């Protein structure tokens, strides 16, 4: 991984946005990061580490605490890094959790952490992660092959931390090397073998438990006694089968006799039912006779139906004629009223025509005024323009006079103000320094409040998790007791299943005894199946996993709470008395200091501006005096011209009425008279036409009414004659009146229903009579059977058969159960043999691969030890050079004490003494050289293996100050050789010799408003 472009804003000591372009340093540079103490040299490494992993190079520095104290509240802290992996470039941008100024109102608000990751290809960028910080970190770990702790140890040697990588134990070094060399495959082999061996052990235990359960269920100690028990049970089964067949034949014969008797009894019952049905039909005879009479009257009414319909049609014609007559009478009345109204309107229009001549004379008089009105309007327009010119000249004169007075007063005030202003630049600088100090204190105080706010939810979460852990512990205990109870019941159920097959005085299939004083008894409500037992065991395991998860979460919360408390204590110590002040008080102090600085700055600016303004004011006074004299002359000229215009307007206004002094009013008056004249003529014509039309309508309505009255009288006469003929026909048909006739009329559906009922009754009478005769002849010589006696005999045979069947079923169940046990035992023995053979191989491999051996060296650690030997060969070459041939690094091959992992610890061989000793015995400078050599050797070996991770960059933060001059020169030569081999090397140091020997530098310049970055190439 190589950094290409780093952008920092409001991060660490950098208040603004700083950009660091690493490409300006060259292809594979060796450069120095230089600057005074506290300027922000290590913050460059923190920014790179934060951009990649969301954490700094020092575990003690939280990412949220890296916000710059110099930055304004509305500036958001962020870090953006463009870096290269192989031939691809990626851009990652992170924003830490922070408090920023609200967009609306006062105060601050919490902004959540964000992260975006993109793949940069030419001019296009592909979004890989949009916002989630955890997802971005996980993808960075996959891309680089390192987590944050391994990045700190391999690619960055932070200030005071270079010994950690050198002193790491086997477990820690195993984690680093396994990711660098991608040896997870060997770890997966270890886990797979371990899981397989554990599965085989579990299966063997299950098979042994199942075998013991089967033997216990039939009260046997071993499987050899089972064959004899099965042979005895087969003889009992044959005898029970013979007895069952005989009882079945007797039961079947008696059941056939009962079926035949029931059929004969059903025939006697059917004969009685038919006789009862015949009596019911005879009882319906009077109703049938009444239906026949009603049907006859309906036939007579059907013959008179055409005459009834003709009479109804004639009545409708008479009613319609009467309605038409009434409508024509209303029409005649309406026509008569319309004629009277139109006559009145026609007379009024004739009177209006007499006033038209007078209106025409008035119209001619109005039209003669048009030329005079035009002259008056022109004179008025000229008068208005002259007034405007006079007023403009007067206003100009007044405005110039006001400006002149105002400018003279302002000039005097500015002279007085200038004499009172006395601002010192030293005071301005002191005010700015006060603002910076208060702002830093306010930022630290807000961070303290945030930490306190963070601690309270953590404490509540810990308490809640502790309560959940107590409840989950109770749940786990209940599930464990439930599983143990079910396991005991399951074993008892296996024994009881065989005990159910025991018979009195019959030998036991297990022990052979004919006496059974205490057979196993099962409660069927408590029978436990193997599936229920397995479900209870799975439930218990699930409860245990949840309990373990809660314990892990509680431990994490306890650690987080302790970290937060320690951070609060540290912050309070740094703040001192300020920690007792509220953020509101600090904010007020900051605002007051800021207002004082703004006031002093404004005074300095005002003083400079007043001098310039006074010079300009004297020039403006001369110009305004000249403008006032010119404006006064123009005012007098416009007053004379306006007097002449007023005399002309007065003369024209005397000739024109006031309400007609504009063309629009005159045009409206002329148009109004024209409209009145035209309307009078139109009204007379329309009134005459309406009178003529209404006269014709009245004559037509009177004629139609006369004709309709005659038609109505003729229809009424015909109706009276038809009524006399209709009454005669009713009397001849036997109907007393028209109501009697209407009651006798039947619709088609009712008519058919009556006829169908009569026909159906007659058919039923004939059918039932024939059935009674036929059934009586069939049962003439037969007696009704005694079904009760027959059913008792059959029931006795059924009870006997059930007893025999139960004996046979018990014998069959016992024999089947014993054979099933024999089959299951054979299968279990075969499975157990196969598992034991498999474990002989898999178990041995699992023990060897997981480190359960004499050397306590696992498969992955063995592979890594070989790789570590290669790394130490490369590292020792550089260490011998820097230590002038004294030291080289070796892998410790002795086994560690106890169960501690071993095989990857380091030792150093001292050529001066010829002995090896622990790397912990090296001095500070020697440790730095050893750690640097190890990091460089690791970089070489990792890249030498195909598919390995490319470690193209190394940052070293301090450590050179512990070297003497000769060792320093050798270290610099080593770094130069490494840089020429294609590495980017960044060094942070205060050693002046490094500044002289390294031409490429990144200079960090500290100012009162925050640090700045510059490149020296």
PDB file of C-alpha atoms in Angstrom, residues 62 455 458-459 462 551-567:
ATOM      1  CA  UNK A  62      -9.423   8.286  20.519  1.00  0.00           C
ATOM      2  CA  UNK A 455     -20.636   6.755  30.164  1.00  0.00           C
ATOM      3  CA  UNK A 458     -22.893   2.336  28.946  1.00  0.00           C
ATOM      4  CA  UNK A 459     -23.583   1.943  32.671  1.00  0.00           C
ATOM      5  CA  UNK A 462     -24.155  -2.971  31.655  1.00  0.00           C
ATOM      6  CA  UNK A 551     -21.062 -12.810  29.549  1.00  0.00           C
ATOM      7  CA  UNK A 552     -18.908 -11.618  26.619  1.00  0.00           C
ATOM      8  CA  UNK A 553     -21.035  -8.498  26.117  1.00  0.00           C
ATOM      9  CA  UNK A 554     -20.903  -7.657  29.853  1.00  0.00           C
ATOM     10  CA  UNK A 555     -17.086  -7.966  29.839  1.00  0.00           C
ATOM     11  CA  UNK A 556     -16.897  -5.621  26.835  1.00  0.00           C
ATOM     12  CA  UNK A 557     -19.214  -3.084  28.480  1.00  0.00           C
ATOM     13  CA  UNK A 558     -17.173  -3.181  31.714  1.00  0.00           C
ATOM     14  CA  UNK A 559     -14.008  -2.433  29.708  1.00  0.00           C
ATOM     15  CA  UNK A 560     -15.718   0.411  27.834  1.00  0.00           C
ATOM     16  CA  UNK A 561     -17.015   1.924  31.087  1.00  0.00           C
ATOM     17  CA  UNK A 562     -13.568   1.782  32.671  1.00  0.00           C
ATOM     18  CA  UNK A 563     -11.992   3.407  29.591  1.00  0.00           C
ATOM     19  CA  UNK A 564     -14.597   6.189  29.650  1.00  0.00           C
ATOM     20  CA  UNK A 565     -14.056   6.815  33.384  1.00  0.00           C
ATOM     21  CA  UNK A 566     -10.283   7.036  32.945  1.00  0.00           C
ATOM     22  CA  UNK A 567     -10.730   9.438  30.021  1.00  0.00           C
TER      23      UNK A 567
END
